[in-house]
One Martini backbone bead per residue (centre of mass of N, CA, C, O) as a GRO file, in nm:
protein
  487
    1MET     BB    1  -2.709   0.907  -4.015
    2THR     BB    2  -2.558   0.701  -3.796
    3ALA     BB    3  -2.387   0.678  -3.463
    4SER     BB    4  -2.358   0.385  -3.615
    5GLY     BB    5  -2.192   0.163  -3.773
    6SER     BB    6  -2.119  -0.146  -3.900
    7THR     BB    7  -1.809  -0.114  -3.748
    8GLY     BB    8  -1.888   0.199  -3.579
    9GLN     BB    9  -1.810   0.462  -3.468
   10ARG     BB   10  -1.888   0.811  -3.480
   11LEU     BB   11  -1.853   1.101  -3.546
   12PHE     BB   12  -1.919   1.424  -3.418
   13ILE     BB   13  -1.970   1.696  -3.664
   14GLY     BB   14  -2.173   1.964  -3.698
   15GLY     BB   15  -2.419   1.701  -3.673
   16ALA     BB   16  -2.272   1.494  -3.766
   17TRP     BB   17  -2.216   1.150  -3.861
   18VAL     BB   18  -1.878   1.086  -3.887
   19PRO     BB   19  -1.636   0.895  -4.081
   20PRO     BB   20  -1.345   0.810  -4.009
   21GLU     BB   21  -1.014   0.824  -4.156
   22HIS     BB   22  -0.843   0.631  -3.940
   23GLY     BB   23  -1.056   0.454  -3.858
   24PHE     BB   24  -1.009   0.194  -3.587
   25TYR     BB   25  -1.036   0.114  -3.225
   26GLU     BB   26  -1.064  -0.064  -2.972
   27VAL     BB   27  -1.256  -0.145  -2.663
   28LEU     BB   28  -1.203  -0.242  -2.401
   29ASP     BB   29  -1.289  -0.474  -2.103
   30PRO     BB   30  -1.106  -0.473  -1.809
   31ALA     BB   31  -1.246  -0.751  -1.679
   32THR     BB   32  -1.235  -0.927  -1.975
   33GLU     BB   33  -1.099  -0.835  -2.248
   34GLN     BB   34  -1.333  -0.753  -2.424
   35VAL     BB   35  -1.474  -0.611  -2.684
   36VAL     BB   36  -1.706  -0.323  -2.655
   37GLY     BB   37  -1.585  -0.195  -2.930
   38LEU     BB   38  -1.557   0.070  -3.159
   39ALA     BB   39  -1.347   0.345  -3.231
   40PRO     BB   40  -1.287   0.644  -3.341
   41GLU     BB   41  -1.013   0.769  -3.597
   42ALA     BB   42  -0.936   1.107  -3.590
   43SER     BB   43  -0.823   1.335  -3.768
   44ARG     BB   44  -0.665   1.651  -3.797
   45ALA     BB   45  -0.890   1.763  -3.978
   46GLN     BB   46  -1.137   1.662  -3.822
   47VAL     BB   47  -1.093   1.852  -3.586
   48HIS     BB   48  -1.083   2.106  -3.702
   49ALA     BB   49  -1.354   2.095  -3.812
   50ALA     BB   50  -1.520   2.094  -3.533
   51ALA     BB   51  -1.392   2.372  -3.466
   52ALA     BB   52  -1.540   2.519  -3.702
   53ALA     BB   53  -1.816   2.435  -3.610
   54ALA     BB   54  -1.811   2.582  -3.362
   55ARG     BB   55  -1.754   2.875  -3.459
   56GLU     BB   56  -1.984   2.895  -3.641
   57ALA     BB   57  -2.210   2.860  -3.362
   58PHE     BB   58  -2.112   3.061  -3.143
   59GLY     BB   59  -2.306   3.307  -3.198
   60PRO     BB   60  -2.571   3.213  -3.180
   61TRP     BB   61  -2.541   3.033  -2.898
   62SER     BB   62  -2.435   3.309  -2.765
   63ARG     BB   63  -2.756   3.434  -2.822
   64THR     BB   64  -2.905   3.242  -2.682
   65PRO     BB   65  -3.079   3.223  -2.441
   66ALA     BB   66  -3.063   3.084  -2.134
   67GLU     BB   67  -3.324   2.954  -2.109
   68GLU     BB   68  -3.284   2.784  -2.352
   69ARG     BB   69  -2.993   2.640  -2.320
   70ALA     BB   70  -3.119   2.489  -2.044
   71GLY     BB   71  -3.315   2.335  -2.190
   72VAL     BB   72  -3.137   2.136  -2.345
   73LEU     BB   73  -3.014   2.024  -2.068
   74ALA     BB   74  -3.279   1.924  -1.955
   75ARG     BB   75  -3.336   1.722  -2.164
   76ALA     BB   76  -3.071   1.550  -2.177
   77ALA     BB   77  -3.147   1.467  -1.869
   78ASP     BB   78  -3.385   1.290  -1.973
   79VAL     BB   79  -3.244   1.106  -2.144
   80VAL     BB   80  -3.023   0.962  -1.999
   81GLN     BB   81  -3.289   0.863  -1.769
   82ARG     BB   82  -3.411   0.666  -1.975
   83ASN     BB   83  -3.097   0.549  -2.024
   84PHE     BB   84  -2.912   0.454  -1.757
   85VAL     BB   85  -2.856   0.128  -1.771
   86PRO     BB   86  -2.745   0.124  -1.980
   87TYR     BB   87  -2.521   0.322  -1.980
   88ALA     BB   88  -2.404   0.205  -1.756
   89ASP     BB   89  -2.302  -0.049  -1.874
   90LEU     BB   90  -2.096   0.103  -2.081
   91ALA     BB   91  -1.935   0.225  -1.847
   92GLN     BB   92  -1.867  -0.023  -1.698
   93ALA     BB   93  -1.728  -0.210  -1.945
   94GLU     BB   94  -1.489   0.066  -2.012
   95SER     BB   95  -1.380   0.116  -1.677
   96GLY     BB   96  -1.463  -0.102  -1.430
   97ALA     BB   97  -1.694  -0.070  -1.284
   98THR     BB   98  -1.905  -0.068  -1.043
   99THR     BB   99  -2.189  -0.052  -1.025
  100GLY     BB  100  -2.238   0.177  -0.859
  101THR     BB  101  -2.080   0.376  -0.948
  102ALA     BB  102  -2.193   0.345  -1.279
  103ARG     BB  103  -2.484   0.500  -1.146
  104GLY     BB  104  -2.406   0.716  -0.939
  105MET     BB  105  -2.107   0.850  -1.050
  106GLN     BB  106  -2.193   0.843  -1.302
  107VAL     BB  107  -2.442   0.893  -1.445
  108GLY     BB  108  -2.537   1.048  -1.209
  109VAL     BB  109  -2.406   1.266  -1.226
  110GLY     BB  110  -2.429   1.345  -1.472
  111VAL     BB  111  -2.737   1.455  -1.465
  112ALA     BB  112  -2.715   1.627  -1.248
  113ARG     BB  113  -2.549   1.858  -1.396
  114PHE     BB  114  -2.751   1.909  -1.583
  115ARG     BB  115  -2.887   2.040  -1.428
  116ARG     BB  116  -2.778   2.236  -1.260
  117TYR     BB  117  -2.694   2.388  -1.569
  118ALA     BB  118  -3.039   2.453  -1.612
  119ARG     BB  119  -2.983   2.642  -1.347
  120PRO     BB  120  -2.840   2.940  -1.386
  121GLU     BB  121  -2.717   3.197  -1.290
  122PRO     BB  122  -2.704   3.481  -1.375
  123VAL     BB  123  -2.471   3.687  -1.606
  124GLU     BB  124  -2.527   3.935  -1.431
  125SER     BB  125  -2.407   4.228  -1.247
  126ALA     BB  126  -2.426   4.521  -1.033
  127LEU     BB  127  -2.233   4.784  -0.970
  128PRO     BB  128  -2.149   4.989  -0.733
  129PRO     BB  129  -2.061   5.300  -0.742
  130GLN     BB  130  -1.767   5.454  -0.847
  131ILE     BB  131  -1.443   5.613  -0.745
  132ASN     BB  132  -1.264   5.774  -0.840
  133GLU     BB  133  -0.980   5.890  -0.953
  134ALA     BB  134  -0.770   6.054  -1.087
  135GLY     BB  135  -0.781   6.159  -1.425
  136PRO     BB  136  -0.602   6.276  -1.701
  137PHE     BB  137  -0.787   6.557  -1.618
  138GLY     BB  138  -0.878   6.517  -1.355
  139GLY     BB  139  -1.043   6.450  -1.097
  140ALA     BB  140  -1.411   6.307  -0.970
  141ALA     BB  141  -1.623   6.049  -1.046
  142VAL     BB  142  -1.930   5.905  -1.106
  143MET     BB  143  -1.948   5.600  -1.155
  144GLY     BB  144  -2.090   5.325  -1.396
  145ALA     BB  145  -2.132   4.992  -1.361
  146LEU     BB  146  -2.072   4.665  -1.525
  147ALA     BB  147  -2.079   4.325  -1.478
  148VAL     BB  148  -1.987   4.058  -1.731
  149ARG     BB  149  -2.060   3.788  -1.853
  150GLN     BB  150  -1.861   3.597  -2.122
  151PRO     BB  151  -1.829   3.380  -2.335
  152VAL     BB  152  -1.501   3.231  -2.478
  153GLY     BB  153  -1.612   3.022  -2.668
  154VAL     BB  154  -1.396   2.778  -2.780
  155VAL     BB  155  -1.382   2.448  -2.649
  156THR     BB  156  -1.192   2.228  -2.502
  157CYS     BB  157  -1.256   1.888  -2.383
  158ILE     BB  158  -1.009   1.684  -2.196
  159THR     BB  159  -1.058   1.375  -2.037
  160SER     BB  160  -1.122   1.103  -1.833
  161TYR     BB  161  -1.095   0.760  -1.766
  162ASN     BB  162  -1.267   0.740  -1.445
  163ASN     BB  163  -1.537   0.942  -1.609
  164PRO     BB  164  -1.740   0.899  -1.882
  165TRP     BB  165  -1.969   1.141  -1.743
  166ALA     BB  166  -1.900   1.351  -1.500
  167ASN     BB  167  -1.671   1.472  -1.636
  168PRO     BB  168  -1.812   1.607  -1.903
  169ALA     BB  169  -2.058   1.728  -1.791
  170GLY     BB  170  -1.882   1.941  -1.613
  171LYS     BB  171  -1.786   2.082  -1.903
  172ILE     BB  172  -2.001   2.129  -2.085
  173ALA     BB  173  -2.270   2.250  -1.921
  174PRO     BB  174  -2.138   2.488  -1.849
  175ALA     BB  175  -2.049   2.607  -2.108
  176LEU     BB  176  -2.281   2.606  -2.229
  177ALA     BB  177  -2.454   2.768  -2.078
  178MET     BB  178  -2.246   3.038  -2.130
  179GLY     BB  179  -2.223   3.004  -2.482
  180ASN     BB  180  -2.037   2.775  -2.526
  181THR     BB  181  -1.846   2.570  -2.770
  182VAL     BB  182  -1.767   2.222  -2.807
  183VAL     BB  183  -1.465   2.037  -2.798
  184VAL     BB  184  -1.439   1.687  -2.763
  185LYS     BB  185  -1.224   1.474  -2.593
  186PRO     BB  186  -1.178   1.179  -2.516
  187ALA     BB  187  -1.087   0.927  -2.402
  188PRO     BB  188  -0.963   0.612  -2.526
  189GLN     BB  189  -1.059   0.388  -2.322
  190ASP     BB  190  -1.373   0.557  -2.280
  191PRO     BB  191  -1.571   0.708  -2.559
  192LEU     BB  192  -1.863   0.579  -2.598
  193SER     BB  193  -2.052   0.754  -2.369
  194VAL     BB  194  -1.978   1.053  -2.510
  195TYR     BB  195  -2.190   0.974  -2.752
  196ARG     BB  196  -2.421   0.914  -2.570
  197MET     BB  197  -2.428   1.206  -2.487
  198ALA     BB  198  -2.469   1.351  -2.783
  199GLU     BB  199  -2.708   1.205  -2.850
  200ALA     BB  200  -2.879   1.355  -2.628
  201LEU     BB  201  -2.862   1.648  -2.732
  202GLU     BB  202  -2.932   1.605  -3.018
  203ALA     BB  203  -3.209   1.532  -2.902
  204ALA     BB  204  -3.252   1.797  -2.741
  205GLY     BB  205  -3.172   2.030  -2.932
  206VAL     BB  206  -2.919   2.122  -3.049
  207PRO     BB  207  -2.724   2.230  -3.258
  208PRO     BB  208  -2.492   2.256  -3.478
  209GLY     BB  209  -2.185   2.286  -3.346
  210VAL     BB  210  -2.214   2.295  -3.025
  211VAL     BB  211  -2.137   1.992  -3.056
  212ASN     BB  212  -1.833   1.785  -3.034
  213VAL     BB  213  -1.688   1.439  -3.120
  214VAL     BB  214  -1.353   1.335  -3.073
  215SER     BB  215  -1.135   1.033  -3.128
  216GLY     BB  216  -0.821   0.861  -2.989
  217SER     BB  217  -0.541   0.650  -2.934
  218THR     BB  218  -0.368   0.935  -2.973
  219ALA     BB  219  -0.213   1.232  -2.996
  220GLU     BB  220  -0.314   1.385  -3.234
  221SER     BB  221  -0.639   1.450  -3.151
  222GLY     BB  222  -0.540   1.633  -2.890
  223GLU     BB  223  -0.357   1.795  -3.048
  224ALA     BB  224  -0.564   1.951  -3.248
  225ALA     BB  225  -0.782   2.038  -2.995
  226VAL     BB  226  -0.519   2.263  -2.920
  227ASP     BB  227  -0.402   2.411  -3.170
  228SER     BB  228  -0.652   2.543  -3.294
  229GLU     BB  229  -0.749   2.843  -3.381
  230ASP     BB  230  -1.046   2.754  -3.286
  231VAL     BB  231  -0.930   2.794  -3.014
  232ASP     BB  232  -0.974   2.945  -2.672
  233MET     BB  233  -1.032   2.698  -2.496
  234VAL     BB  234  -0.868   2.469  -2.213
  235SER     BB  235  -1.029   2.142  -2.100
  236PHE     BB  236  -0.842   1.952  -1.852
  237THR     BB  237  -0.821   1.625  -1.750
  238GLY     BB  238  -0.526   1.457  -1.603
  239SER     BB  239  -0.210   1.496  -1.590
  240THR     BB  240   0.080   1.690  -1.532
  241ALA     BB  241   0.254   1.599  -1.813
  242VAL     BB  242   0.005   1.690  -2.025
  243GLY     BB  243  -0.070   1.980  -1.894
  244GLN     BB  244   0.213   2.096  -1.961
  245ARG     BB  245   0.201   2.075  -2.243
  246ILE     BB  246  -0.076   2.226  -2.310
  247ALA     BB  247   0.014   2.490  -2.188
  248GLU     BB  248   0.253   2.540  -2.409
  249VAL     BB  249   0.016   2.571  -2.654
  250CYS     BB  250  -0.180   2.791  -2.495
  251GLY     BB  251   0.088   3.014  -2.464
  252ARG     BB  252   0.114   3.064  -2.747
  253GLY     BB  253  -0.214   3.167  -2.789
  254MET     BB  254  -0.384   3.270  -2.557
  255LYS     BB  255  -0.527   3.011  -2.384
  256ARG     BB  256  -0.736   2.902  -2.184
  257GLN     BB  257  -0.728   2.754  -1.876
  258LEU     BB  258  -0.850   2.433  -1.728
  259MET     BB  259  -0.686   2.245  -1.467
  260GLU     BB  260  -0.704   1.896  -1.366
  261LEU     BB  261  -0.474   1.705  -1.220
  262GLY     BB  262  -0.286   1.569  -0.987
  263GLY     BB  263  -0.228   1.363  -0.709
  264LYS     BB  264  -0.131   1.337  -0.300
  265GLY     BB  265  -0.312   1.300  -0.096
  266ALA     BB  266  -0.299   1.383   0.243
  267ALA     BB  267  -0.309   1.256   0.543
  268ILE     BB  268  -0.393   1.346   0.881
  269VAL     BB  269  -0.353   1.160   1.173
  270PHE     BB  270  -0.418   1.161   1.480
  271ASP     BB  271  -0.449   1.052   1.815
  272ASP     BB  272  -0.774   1.177   1.805
  273ALA     BB  273  -0.887   0.995   1.626
  274ASP     BB  274  -1.170   0.844   1.453
  275LEU     BB  275  -1.026   0.590   1.311
  276GLY     BB  276  -1.235   0.465   1.156
  277SER     BB  277  -1.328   0.691   0.991
  278ALA     BB  278  -1.031   0.696   0.862
  279VAL     BB  279  -1.026   0.421   0.758
  280SER     BB  280  -1.297   0.488   0.560
  281GLY     BB  281  -1.164   0.704   0.391
  282ILE     BB  282  -0.876   0.573   0.293
  283GLY     BB  283  -0.990   0.342   0.179
  284THR     BB  284  -1.121   0.471  -0.084
  285THR     BB  285  -0.855   0.417  -0.239
  286PHE     BB  286  -0.912   0.095  -0.313
  287SER     BB  287  -1.238   0.152  -0.400
  288PHE     BB  288  -1.233   0.418  -0.569
  289TYR     BB  289  -1.163   0.313  -0.880
  290SER     BB  290  -0.899   0.185  -0.770
  291GLY     BB  291  -0.750   0.447  -0.706
  292GLN     BB  292  -0.841   0.635  -0.996
  293ILE     BB  293  -0.762   0.902  -0.842
  294CYS     BB  294  -0.696   1.246  -0.764
  295THR     BB  295  -0.836   1.245  -0.459
  296ALA     BB  296  -0.686   1.088  -0.286
  297PRO     BB  297  -0.575   0.924   0.011
  298THR     BB  298  -0.245   0.811  -0.015
  299ARG     BB  299  -0.095   1.011   0.206
  300VAL     BB  300  -0.028   0.920   0.513
  301LEU     BB  301  -0.026   1.091   0.850
  302VAL     BB  302   0.078   0.963   1.147
  303GLN     BB  303   0.114   0.942   1.436
  304ARG     BB  304   0.221   0.758   1.666
  305GLY     BB  305   0.021   0.657   1.907
  306ALA     BB  306  -0.163   0.531   1.604
  307HIS     BB  307   0.008   0.394   1.389
  308ASP     BB  308  -0.048   0.119   1.438
  309ALA     BB  309  -0.357   0.098   1.461
  310LEU     BB  310  -0.393   0.173   1.158
  311VAL     BB  311  -0.257   0.013   1.025
  312ARG     BB  312  -0.399  -0.286   1.134
  313GLN     BB  313  -0.679  -0.128   1.042
  314LEU     BB  314  -0.614  -0.115   0.701
  315ALA     BB  315  -0.516  -0.408   0.664
  316THR     BB  316  -0.799  -0.542   0.732
  317TYR     BB  317  -0.973  -0.412   0.550
  318ALA     BB  318  -0.833  -0.508   0.248
  319GLY     BB  319  -0.868  -0.759   0.308
  320HIS     BB  320  -1.203  -0.777   0.316
  321LEU     BB  321  -1.195  -0.664  -0.015
  322LYS     BB  322  -1.372  -0.748  -0.307
  323VAL     BB  323  -1.208  -0.876  -0.595
  324GLY     BB  324  -1.375  -0.841  -0.886
  325ASP     BB  325  -1.620  -0.848  -1.066
  326PRO     BB  326  -1.829  -0.558  -1.104
  327ARG     BB  327  -2.112  -0.709  -1.136
  328GLU     BB  328  -2.049  -0.856  -0.889
  329ARG     BB  329  -2.193  -0.893  -0.559
  330GLY     BB  330  -1.980  -0.749  -0.355
  331THR     BB  331  -1.795  -0.562  -0.519
  332VAL     BB  332  -1.540  -0.328  -0.489
  333VAL     BB  333  -1.300  -0.435  -0.653
  334GLY     BB  334  -1.166  -0.382  -0.945
  335PRO     BB  335  -1.036  -0.266  -1.182
  336VAL     BB  336  -0.840  -0.146  -1.405
  337ILE     BB  337  -0.814  -0.006  -1.732
  338SER     BB  338  -0.516  -0.157  -1.775
  339ALA     BB  339  -0.237  -0.344  -1.836
  340ALA     BB  340  -0.032  -0.122  -1.815
  341HIS     BB  341  -0.135   0.003  -1.567
  342ARG     BB  342  -0.095  -0.230  -1.383
  343ASP     BB  343   0.233  -0.265  -1.412
  344ARG     BB  344   0.284   0.007  -1.315
  345VAL     BB  345   0.158  -0.047  -1.011
  346GLU     BB  346   0.321  -0.281  -0.969
  347SER     BB  347   0.616  -0.100  -1.017
  348TYR     BB  348   0.564   0.060  -0.746
  349VAL     BB  349   0.579  -0.168  -0.535
  350GLU     BB  350   0.822  -0.266  -0.607
  351LEU     BB  351   0.925  -0.001  -0.614
  352GLY     BB  352   0.949  -0.002  -0.240
  353ARG     BB  353   1.051  -0.243  -0.164
  354LYS     BB  354   1.343  -0.122  -0.239
  355GLU     BB  355   1.314   0.134  -0.045
  356GLY     BB  356   1.179  -0.026   0.225
  357ALA     BB  357   0.918  -0.106   0.238
  358ARG     BB  358   0.620  -0.260   0.395
  359VAL     BB  359   0.370  -0.514   0.294
  360VAL     BB  360   0.106  -0.567   0.468
  361SER     BB  361  -0.077  -0.565   0.191
  362GLY     BB  362  -0.077  -0.741  -0.055
  363GLY     BB  363   0.150  -0.719  -0.370
  364GLU     BB  364  -0.044  -0.913  -0.534
  365ARG     BB  365  -0.189  -1.076  -0.778
  366PRO     BB  366  -0.488  -1.161  -0.842
  367SER     BB  367  -0.664  -1.476  -0.909
  368LEU     BB  368  -0.778  -1.405  -1.221
  369PRO     BB  369  -0.851  -1.504  -1.520
  370SER     BB  370  -0.936  -1.201  -1.600
  371GLY     BB  371  -0.797  -0.903  -1.572
  372PHE     BB  372  -0.709  -0.600  -1.452
  373TYR     BB  373  -0.558  -0.657  -1.151
  374VAL     BB  374  -0.531  -0.516  -0.800
  375ALA     BB  375  -0.439  -0.483  -0.497
  376PRO     BB  376  -0.507  -0.369  -0.188
  377THR     BB  377  -0.245  -0.164  -0.086
  378LEU     BB  378   0.029  -0.164   0.186
  379LEU     BB  379   0.300   0.085   0.268
  380ALA     BB  380   0.509   0.099   0.537
  381ASP     BB  381   0.806   0.251   0.633
  382CYS     BB  382   0.818   0.527   0.515
  383THR     BB  383   0.969   0.801   0.324
  384PRO     BB  384   0.958   1.124   0.194
  385ASP     BB  385   1.211   0.996  -0.055
  386MET     BB  386   1.000   0.829  -0.191
  387ARG     BB  387   0.859   0.739  -0.495
  388VAL     BB  388   0.579   0.639  -0.320
  389VAL     BB  389   0.523   0.923  -0.207
  390ARG     BB  390   0.580   1.148  -0.471
  391GLU     BB  391   0.429   1.009  -0.662
  392GLU     BB  392   0.151   0.910  -0.882
  393ILE     BB  393   0.011   0.594  -0.902
  394PHE     BB  394  -0.339   0.539  -0.931
  395GLY     BB  395  -0.439   0.330  -0.735
  396PRO     BB  396  -0.464   0.057  -0.477
  397VAL     BB  397  -0.233   0.277  -0.286
  398VAL     BB  398  -0.068   0.294   0.022
  399VAL     BB  399   0.107   0.522   0.233
  400VAL     BB  400   0.323   0.543   0.543
  401LEU     BB  401   0.370   0.810   0.803
  402PRO     BB  402   0.539   0.914   1.085
  403PHE     BB  403   0.439   1.157   1.318
  404ASP     BB  404   0.495   1.429   1.609
  405ASP     BB  405   0.383   1.693   1.507
  406GLU     BB  406   0.199   1.935   1.347
  407GLU     BB  407   0.469   2.056   1.225
  408GLU     BB  408   0.547   1.769   1.085
  409ALA     BB  409   0.267   1.747   0.925
  410ILE     BB  410   0.276   2.003   0.750
  411ALA     BB  411   0.548   1.964   0.606
  412LEU     BB  412   0.493   1.682   0.472
  413ALA     BB  413   0.218   1.770   0.317
  414ASN     BB  414   0.397   2.003   0.156
  415ASP     BB  415   0.597   1.791   0.048
  416SER     BB  416   0.461   1.847  -0.276
  417ASP     BB  417   0.375   1.894  -0.620
  418TYR     BB  418   0.112   1.845  -0.476
  419GLY     BB  419  -0.254   2.027  -0.424
  420LEU     BB  420  -0.560   1.909  -0.408
  421ILE     BB  421  -0.653   1.691  -0.154
  422ASP     BB  422  -0.650   1.717   0.138
  423TYR     BB  423  -0.671   1.550   0.526
  424VAL     BB  424  -0.822   1.579   0.832
  425TRP     BB  425  -0.765   1.387   1.151
  426SER     BB  426  -0.969   1.518   1.442
  427GLY     BB  427  -1.117   1.579   1.741
  428ASP     BB  428  -0.975   1.875   1.723
  429VAL     BB  429  -1.136   2.111   1.508
  430ALA     BB  430  -0.975   2.347   1.565
  431ARG     BB  431  -0.704   2.177   1.432
  432ALA     BB  432  -0.819   2.126   1.190
  433PHE     BB  433  -0.838   2.378   1.052
  434ARG     BB  434  -0.563   2.495   1.107
  435VAL     BB  435  -0.431   2.298   0.947
  436ALA     BB  436  -0.565   2.353   0.701
  437ARG     BB  437  -0.479   2.664   0.631
  438ARG     BB  438  -0.182   2.553   0.587
  439LEU     BB  439  -0.249   2.352   0.308
  440ARG     BB  440  -0.128   2.343  -0.018
  441ALA     BB  441  -0.470   2.310  -0.101
  442GLY     BB  442  -0.765   2.353  -0.236
  443GLY     BB  443  -0.853   2.146  -0.026
  444VAL     BB  444  -1.002   2.000   0.260
  445GLY     BB  445  -1.080   1.716   0.465
  446VAL     BB  446  -1.275   1.700   0.764
  447ASN     BB  447  -1.356   1.465   0.865
  448THR     BB  448  -1.353   1.347   0.552
  449VAL     BB  449  -1.438   1.263   0.173
  450GLY     BB  450  -1.641   1.453   0.122
  451ARG     BB  451  -1.826   1.644  -0.110
  452ASN     BB  452  -1.879   1.969  -0.250
  453MET     BB  453  -2.012   2.054  -0.519
  454GLU     BB  454  -2.018   2.405  -0.485
  455ALA     BB  455  -1.732   2.369  -0.440
  456PRO     BB  456  -1.441   2.451  -0.520
  457PHE     BB  457  -1.236   2.287  -0.778
  458GLY     BB  458  -0.861   2.276  -0.715
  459GLY     BB  459  -0.506   2.334  -0.765
  460PHE     BB  460  -0.211   2.332  -0.669
  461LYS     BB  461   0.048   2.372  -0.846
  462LYS     BB  462   0.049   2.053  -1.002
  463SER     BB  463  -0.285   2.032  -0.983
  464GLY     BB  464  -0.330   2.323  -1.157
  465VAL     BB  465  -0.577   2.543  -1.305
  466GLY     BB  466  -0.855   2.615  -1.168
  467ARG     BB  467  -1.193   2.640  -1.110
  468ASP     BB  468  -1.481   2.432  -1.022
  469VAL     BB  469  -1.765   2.385  -0.990
  470GLY     BB  470  -2.055   2.521  -0.962
  471SER     BB  471  -2.032   2.864  -1.012
  472TYR     BB  472  -1.763   2.844  -1.107
  473ALA     BB  473  -1.775   2.751  -1.380
  474LEU     BB  474  -1.876   2.982  -1.488
  475HIS     BB  475  -1.633   3.151  -1.451
  476ALA     BB  476  -1.462   2.985  -1.598
  477TYR     BB  477  -1.653   2.987  -1.891
  478SER     BB  478  -1.561   3.286  -1.904
  479GLU     BB  479  -1.566   3.634  -1.918
  480THR     BB  480  -1.508   3.964  -1.769
  481GLN     BB  481  -1.710   4.231  -1.825
  482ALA     BB  482  -1.679   4.622  -1.837
  483ILE     BB  483  -1.930   4.861  -1.806
  484VAL     BB  484  -1.879   5.238  -1.849
  485TRP     BB  485  -2.057   5.507  -1.693
  486PRO     BB  486  -2.227   5.821  -1.625
  487GLY     BB  487  -2.357   5.925  -1.347
   0.00000   0.00000   0.00000
């Protein structure tokens, strides 16, 4: 049986391509509003069957030598690389990403992540002998100890719609490298790319049941992927509201969690900062995934001495960005993922107006024949209590607030339910690092919006639980076991 039938994409369960019991739903191109393909609608029973297949495969896969598991990941990366352009074209059609983003940041990063975890560090390391405190029988003894990372078991990976390659690869690859098996539930908006990833893994020789992919347009399939008794861990990327509901279910079953949730990143700009650098960094909110990214510096806090100049330069920057079909040369800002999301982002802009914010640029729907577009929008004269300042908009919208001194900047930045990634721009690097240490965020960029993919990634507060990427992902998808013996 092939991956795609005459009517649409099939599910991948237990090494077989299975027709969905609930039929299919349309995946739309957000730039053209045309149908990209038909995605399968899994039933609850089929999702549970996928988890059962992963449970059955877990024992043999976890005992497979790490070098062999790594070999599967390396071969999968080769398959994706050979199909790079068609895979990127599909990702672009599903997600609305620009050509550069689809190729470089989506499929390209997906390949890089498979290759990264095809060379994992050793899974165990010895600890030096420990002198124990007096035990129940008195006295002290020298004991040998070995700390071993063991796979968690069956991991449900629920992925985000803004990157149908890098996000799933960042979950699947380290989970498999550590000896786990997975049930992947892709975002309903762009699941077809994840099935291509499953095809690549199948071609690379992944055993049946080690990787399973199920999809659906309603909450049913996601809920089943979380509540199955065969699932030991849930790795989720998405909104805080959904993450909270998943965490409740995980808590009842004592399932491990890795949660990468919402963000409202503060960008602190001091009056001695390189404003050109700050504008370019903050401007990525407009262009990168059309603002649909949790790490975006959407909440700009600027010292009063630089406030007017920064607002003026940001408005000029936004005004020069080409909005339109992501396939066209020169397009910088593509569509948002759906009509419903476009309407949501526009409602926030209108809410900002009502709250008293000044629309400096954008604020009007681009005049384009089709597609779900939002103009890059800059809101100034904002105050900390406004909903546009406090809530995640997830679109190409930046809000600006002034501050007077360092203490006020820190207080404003930390006055948020979120704490994923914040940013500091200052010519005084010592001050920038001093401020960074006081920010309640999982990561801080100093004079940059770039990321180091070996650095731990995750959030404080309602931005998530746990850390991944680099070596941290190997810890995230494992349990630490201590083995102790007389020295």
